[in-house]
CSV table of C-alpha atoms and ligand atoms in Angstrom, one decimal:
chain,number,residue,atom,x,y,z
A,1064,UNK,CA,33.6,-21.4,-15.3
A,1065,UNK,CA,34.8,-24.7,-16.9
A,1066,UNK,CA,36.8,-27.1,-14.9
A,1067,UNK,CA,40.3,-27.5,-16.2
A,1068,UNK,CA,42.0,-30.9,-16.4
A,1069,UNK,CA,45.6,-31.8,-17.0
A,1070,UNK,CA,46.3,-35.1,-18.7
A,1071,UNK,CA,49.9,-36.3,-18.5
A,1072,UNK,CA,50.2,-39.3,-20.9
A,1073,UNK,CA,52.8,-40.1,-23.5
A,1074,UNK,CA,50.5,-42.2,-25.7
A,1075,UNK,CA,49.0,-39.4,-27.7
A,1076,UNK,CA,46.1,-41.5,-29.0
A,1077,UNK,CA,45.0,-42.3,-25.5
A,1078,UNK,CA,45.4,-38.8,-24.4
A,1079,UNK,CA,43.4,-37.5,-27.3
A,1080,UNK,CA,40.6,-40.0,-26.7
A,1081,UNK,CA,40.4,-38.9,-23.0
A,1082,UNK,CA,40.5,-35.3,-24.1
A,1083,UNK,CA,37.7,-35.7,-26.6
A,1084,UNK,CA,35.4,-37.3,-24.1
A,1085,UNK,CA,36.2,-34.8,-21.4
A,1086,UNK,CA,35.7,-31.9,-23.7
A,1087,UNK,CA,32.3,-33.3,-24.8
A,1088,UNK,CA,31.4,-33.2,-21.2
A,1089,UNK,CA,32.3,-29.6,-20.9
A,1090,UNK,CA,35.8,-29.7,-19.5
A,1091,UNK,CA,38.9,-27.7,-20.6
A,1092,UNK,CA,41.7,-30.1,-21.2
A,1093,UNK,CA,45.5,-29.7,-21.5
A,1094,UNK,CA,47.7,-32.6,-22.6
A,1095,UNK,CA,51.4,-33.1,-21.7
A,1096,UNK,CA,53.3,-36.0,-23.0
A,1097,UNK,CA,56.6,-35.7,-21.1
A,1098,UNK,CA,56.8,-36.3,-17.4
A,1099,UNK,CA,59.1,-33.3,-16.5
A,1100,UNK,CA,57.2,-30.8,-18.6
A,1101,UNK,CA,53.9,-32.2,-17.3
A,1102,UNK,CA,55.0,-31.6,-13.7
A,1103,UNK,CA,56.0,-28.1,-14.5
A,1104,UNK,CA,52.7,-27.4,-16.1
A,1105,UNK,CA,50.9,-29.0,-13.2
A,1106,UNK,CA,52.6,-26.8,-10.7
A,1107,UNK,CA,52.6,-23.5,-12.7
A,1108,UNK,CA,49.0,-23.5,-13.8
A,1109,UNK,CA,45.7,-23.9,-12.0
A,1110,UNK,CA,44.0,-27.3,-12.6
A,1111,UNK,CA,40.9,-28.8,-11.0
A,1112,UNK,CA,42.0,-32.4,-11.6
A,1113,UNK,CA,44.9,-34.4,-12.8
A,1114,UNK,CA,44.9,-37.6,-14.9
A,1115,UNK,CA,48.3,-39.3,-14.8
A,1116,UNK,CA,49.8,-42.1,-16.7
A,1117,UNK,CA,52.4,-44.1,-14.7
A,1118,UNK,CA,55.1,-44.9,-17.2
A,1119,UNK,CA,56.3,-41.6,-18.8
A,1120,UNK,CA,59.4,-40.3,-20.3
A,1121,UNK,CA,61.3,-37.8,-18.2
A,1122,UNK,CA,59.6,-38.5,-14.8
A,1123,UNK,CA,57.2,-41.2,-13.9
A,1124,UNK,CA,53.6,-40.6,-12.7
A,1125,UNK,CA,54.6,-41.8,-9.3
A,1126,UNK,CA,57.0,-38.9,-8.7
A,1127,UNK,CA,54.7,-36.5,-10.4
A,1128,UNK,CA,51.9,-37.4,-8.0
A,1129,UNK,CA,54.2,-36.9,-5.0
A,1130,UNK,CA,55.3,-33.5,-6.2
A,1131,UNK,CA,51.8,-32.4,-7.0
A,1132,UNK,CA,50.6,-33.5,-3.5
A,1133,UNK,CA,53.2,-31.3,-1.9
A,1134,UNK,CA,51.5,-28.3,-3.4
A,1135,UNK,CA,47.9,-29.2,-4.3
A,1136,UNK,CA,45.0,-31.2,-3.0
A,1137,UNK,CA,43.0,-31.5,-6.3
A,1138,UNK,CA,41.9,-35.0,-7.3
A,1139,UNK,CA,44.5,-37.2,-9.0
A,1140,UNK,CA,43.4,-40.2,-11.1
A,1141,UNK,CA,46.0,-42.7,-12.2
A,1142,UNK,CA,45.7,-44.6,-15.5
A,1143,UNK,CA,48.1,-47.5,-15.9
A,1144,UNK,CA,48.7,-50.4,-18.3
A,1145,UNK,CA,49.2,-52.9,-15.5
A,1146,UNK,CA,47.1,-54.0,-12.6
A,1147,UNK,CA,50.3,-54.6,-10.5
A,1148,UNK,CA,51.2,-50.9,-10.9
A,1149,UNK,CA,47.8,-49.9,-9.5
A,1150,UNK,CA,48.5,-52.1,-6.5
A,1151,UNK,CA,51.9,-50.5,-6.1
A,1152,UNK,CA,50.4,-47.0,-6.3
A,1153,UNK,CA,47.8,-47.9,-3.7
A,1154,UNK,CA,50.4,-49.6,-1.5
A,1155,UNK,CA,52.7,-46.6,-1.4
A,1156,UNK,CA,49.9,-44.3,-0.3
A,1157,UNK,CA,51.2,-41.4,-2.3
A,1158,UNK,CA,47.9,-39.5,-2.3
A,1159,UNK,CA,46.2,-40.5,-5.5
A,1160,UNK,CA,42.4,-40.5,-5.4
A,1161,UNK,CA,41.6,-43.1,-8.0
A,1162,UNK,CA,43.1,-45.7,-10.4
A,1163,UNK,CA,42.0,-47.2,-13.7
A,1164,UNK,CA,43.7,-49.8,-15.8
A,1165,UNK,CA,44.1,-49.7,-19.6
A,1166,UNK,CA,42.1,-50.4,-21.6
A,1167,UNK,CA,39.3,-48.4,-19.9
A,1168,UNK,CA,36.0,-47.0,-21.0
A,1169,UNK,CA,36.3,-43.3,-21.6
A,1170,UNK,CA,32.8,-42.7,-20.4
A,1171,UNK,CA,33.7,-44.4,-17.1
A,1172,UNK,CA,36.7,-42.0,-16.9
A,1173,UNK,CA,34.4,-39.0,-17.4
A,1174,UNK,CA,32.0,-40.4,-14.7
A,1175,UNK,CA,34.9,-40.7,-12.2
A,1176,UNK,CA,36.2,-37.3,-13.1
A,1177,UNK,CA,32.8,-35.8,-12.3
A,1178,UNK,CA,32.5,-37.7,-9.1
A,1179,UNK,CA,35.9,-36.7,-7.8
A,1180,UNK,CA,35.3,-33.0,-8.7
A,1181,UNK,CA,32.0,-33.1,-6.9
A,1182,UNK,CA,33.6,-34.7,-3.8
A,1183,UNK,CA,36.5,-32.2,-3.9
A,1184,UNK,CA,34.0,-29.3,-4.0
A,1185,UNK,CA,32.2,-30.7,-1.0
A,1186,UNK,CA,35.5,-31.0,0.8
A,1187,UNK,CA,36.4,-27.4,0.1
A,1188,UNK,CA,33.0,-26.3,1.3
A,1189,UNK,CA,33.1,-28.4,4.5
A,1190,UNK,CA,36.6,-27.1,5.3
A,1191,UNK,CA,35.2,-23.6,5.1
A,1192,UNK,CA,32.7,-24.7,7.7
A,1193,UNK,CA,35.1,-26.5,9.9
A,1194,UNK,CA,34.9,-24.0,12.8
A,1195,UNK,CA,31.2,-24.8,13.1
A,1196,UNK,CA,29.8,-27.3,15.5
A,1197,UNK,CA,30.0,-30.6,13.7
A,1198,UNK,CA,31.0,-33.5,16.0
A,1199,UNK,CA,33.2,-35.0,13.3
A,1200,UNK,CA,35.9,-33.0,11.5
A,1201,UNK,CA,37.2,-34.6,8.4
A,1202,UNK,CA,40.1,-33.4,6.3
A,1203,UNK,CA,41.4,-35.7,3.6
A,1204,UNK,CA,42.6,-38.8,5.4
A,1205,UNK,CA,42.2,-37.3,8.9
A,1206,UNK,CA,39.1,-37.7,11.0
A,1207,UNK,CA,38.6,-36.1,14.3
A,1208,UNK,CA,35.7,-36.9,16.7
A,1209,UNK,CA,35.5,-33.7,18.8
A,1210,UNK,CA,33.1,-35.2,21.4
A,1211,UNK,CA,35.1,-38.3,22.1
A,1212,UNK,CA,38.5,-36.7,21.3
A,1213,UNK,CA,39.5,-39.6,19.0
A,1214,UNK,CA,41.6,-39.4,15.8
A,1215,UNK,CA,41.8,-41.7,12.8
A,1216,UNK,CA,44.4,-41.5,10.1
A,1217,UNK,CA,43.4,-43.2,6.9
A,1218,UNK,CA,40.9,-45.2,8.9
A,1219,UNK,CA,43.3,-46.3,11.6
A,1220,UNK,CA,42.9,-44.8,15.1
A,1221,UNK,CA,45.9,-43.2,16.6
A,1222,UNK,CA,46.6,-42.2,20.1
A,1223,UNK,CA,47.5,-38.6,20.9
A,1224,UNK,CA,48.4,-37.0,24.2
A,1225,UNK,CA,46.1,-34.2,25.4
A,1226,UNK,CA,48.3,-31.4,24.1
A,1227,UNK,CA,49.0,-33.1,20.8
A,1228,UNK,CA,45.3,-33.6,20.3
A,1229,UNK,CA,44.5,-30.0,21.2
A,1230,UNK,CA,47.2,-28.6,18.9
A,1231,UNK,CA,46.2,-30.8,16.0
A,1232,UNK,CA,42.5,-29.8,16.5
A,1233,UNK,CA,43.4,-26.2,16.7
A,1234,UNK,CA,45.3,-26.2,13.5
A,1235,UNK,CA,42.7,-28.3,11.7
A,1236,UNK,CA,39.9,-26.0,12.8
A,1237,UNK,CA,41.8,-23.1,11.4
A,1238,UNK,CA,43.0,-24.5,8.0
A,1239,UNK,CA,45.3,-22.5,5.7
A,1240,UNK,CA,46.0,-20.0,8.4
A,1241,UNK,CA,49.6,-19.5,9.4
A,1242,UNK,CA,50.3,-19.4,13.1
A,1243,UNK,CA,53.6,-18.5,14.8
A,1244,UNK,CA,54.9,-20.8,17.5
A,1245,UNK,CA,54.1,-18.1,20.0
A,1246,UNK,CA,50.5,-17.9,18.9
A,1247,UNK,CA,50.2,-21.7,19.1
A,1248,UNK,CA,51.8,-21.8,22.5
A,1249,UNK,CA,49.4,-19.2,23.8
A,1250,UNK,CA,46.4,-21.0,22.3
A,1251,UNK,CA,47.2,-24.4,23.6
A,1252,UNK,CA,49.3,-23.9,26.7
A,1253,UNK,CA,48.0,-20.6,27.8
A,1254,UNK,CA,47.3,-21.3,31.5
A,1255,UNK,CA,50.1,-23.7,32.0
A,1256,UNK,CA,53.0,-22.4,34.0
A,1257,UNK,CA,56.0,-23.6,32.1
A,1258,UNK,CA,57.1,-24.4,28.6
A,1259,UNK,CA,58.1,-22.3,25.6
A,1260,UNK,CA,58.0,-22.1,21.8
A,1261,UNK,CA,60.3,-25.2,21.7
A,1262,UNK,CA,57.4,-27.1,23.2
A,1263,UNK,CA,55.3,-26.3,20.1
A,1264,UNK,CA,58.1,-27.6,17.8
A,1265,UNK,CA,58.3,-30.9,19.8
A,1266,UNK,CA,54.6,-31.4,19.7
A,1267,UNK,CA,54.4,-30.7,16.0
A,1268,UNK,CA,57.1,-33.2,15.4
A,1269,UNK,CA,55.2,-35.9,17.4
A,1270,UNK,CA,51.9,-35.1,15.6
A,1271,UNK,CA,53.6,-35.3,12.2
A,1272,UNK,CA,55.0,-38.8,13.1
A,1273,UNK,CA,51.4,-39.9,13.6
A,1274,UNK,CA,49.6,-38.2,10.7
A,1275,UNK,CA,52.2,-37.7,7.9
A,1276,UNK,CA,53.1,-40.3,5.3
A,1277,UNK,CA,56.6,-38.7,5.0
A,1278,UNK,CA,57.5,-36.4,7.9
A,1279,UNK,CA,60.2,-34.7,5.7
A,1280,UNK,CA,57.6,-33.6,3.3
A,1281,UNK,CA,54.4,-33.0,5.3
A,1282,UNK,CA,51.1,-33.0,3.5
A,1283,UNK,CA,49.1,-31.7,6.4
A,1284,UNK,CA,51.0,-29.4,8.8
A,1285,UNK,CA,53.3,-27.3,6.7
A,1286,UNK,CA,56.3,-25.4,8.1
A,1287,UNK,CA,56.4,-21.8,6.9
A,1288,UNK,CA,60.0,-20.9,7.4
A,1289,UNK,CA,60.6,-17.9,9.7
A,1290,UNK,CA,56.9,-17.7,10.5
A,1291,UNK,CA,55.4,-20.8,11.9
A,1292,UNK,CA,52.9,-23.5,10.8
A,1293,UNK,CA,49.8,-24.0,8.9
A,1294,UNK,CA,47.3,-26.8,8.3
A,1295,UNK,CA,46.9,-27.2,4.5
A,1296,UNK,CA,43.5,-28.0,3.1
B,1368,LIG,CA1,53.0,-44.4,-20.8
């Protein structure tokens, strides 16, 4: 099946150029020229990768990227007219995977698209093997060393209490599965004599403060209202 790419770009000549090169390389391409409509399309349809312009009518690429990241983990490549914008995107850590400045070489764009799709595919495959015996477990920006019980977030090591660590590891080892607070409590605190489901809530909150860019809109541990939590991959 062909990989499908969404380009959100208001300069139609640039969008068409990108589209031509990507189609020649065997991709299916959809173009949106308005930010709001682009976001709707991004969320409603299935795409393998997103190419976002920064300055757009309706909604800027920055907001679109944040909204997409709440729902999807597919690669996002930013294309911007200004080098400073790229620095800004990078600085805010909104979850973009790559950045290119205009004018850019379309074949360079195609090369990066291919590289990101390949990397994403490996990530999906490795997340399906997460339960296996690798010493290092890596999910997007999170790296867990299971032998040494150490955790890095975007390259920076963070300290976790024993139970926080065990809870994070348990969720990360069972990605995309929803667990109730009871199940989590039983899995992590089983033999301990006291504590209850509220203990789970408190620990999730502490873990989020360490791993999430925005704890109000978590990208890793998601709250499923009325059910529990799941680690999104
Ligand atoms: Ca623009």
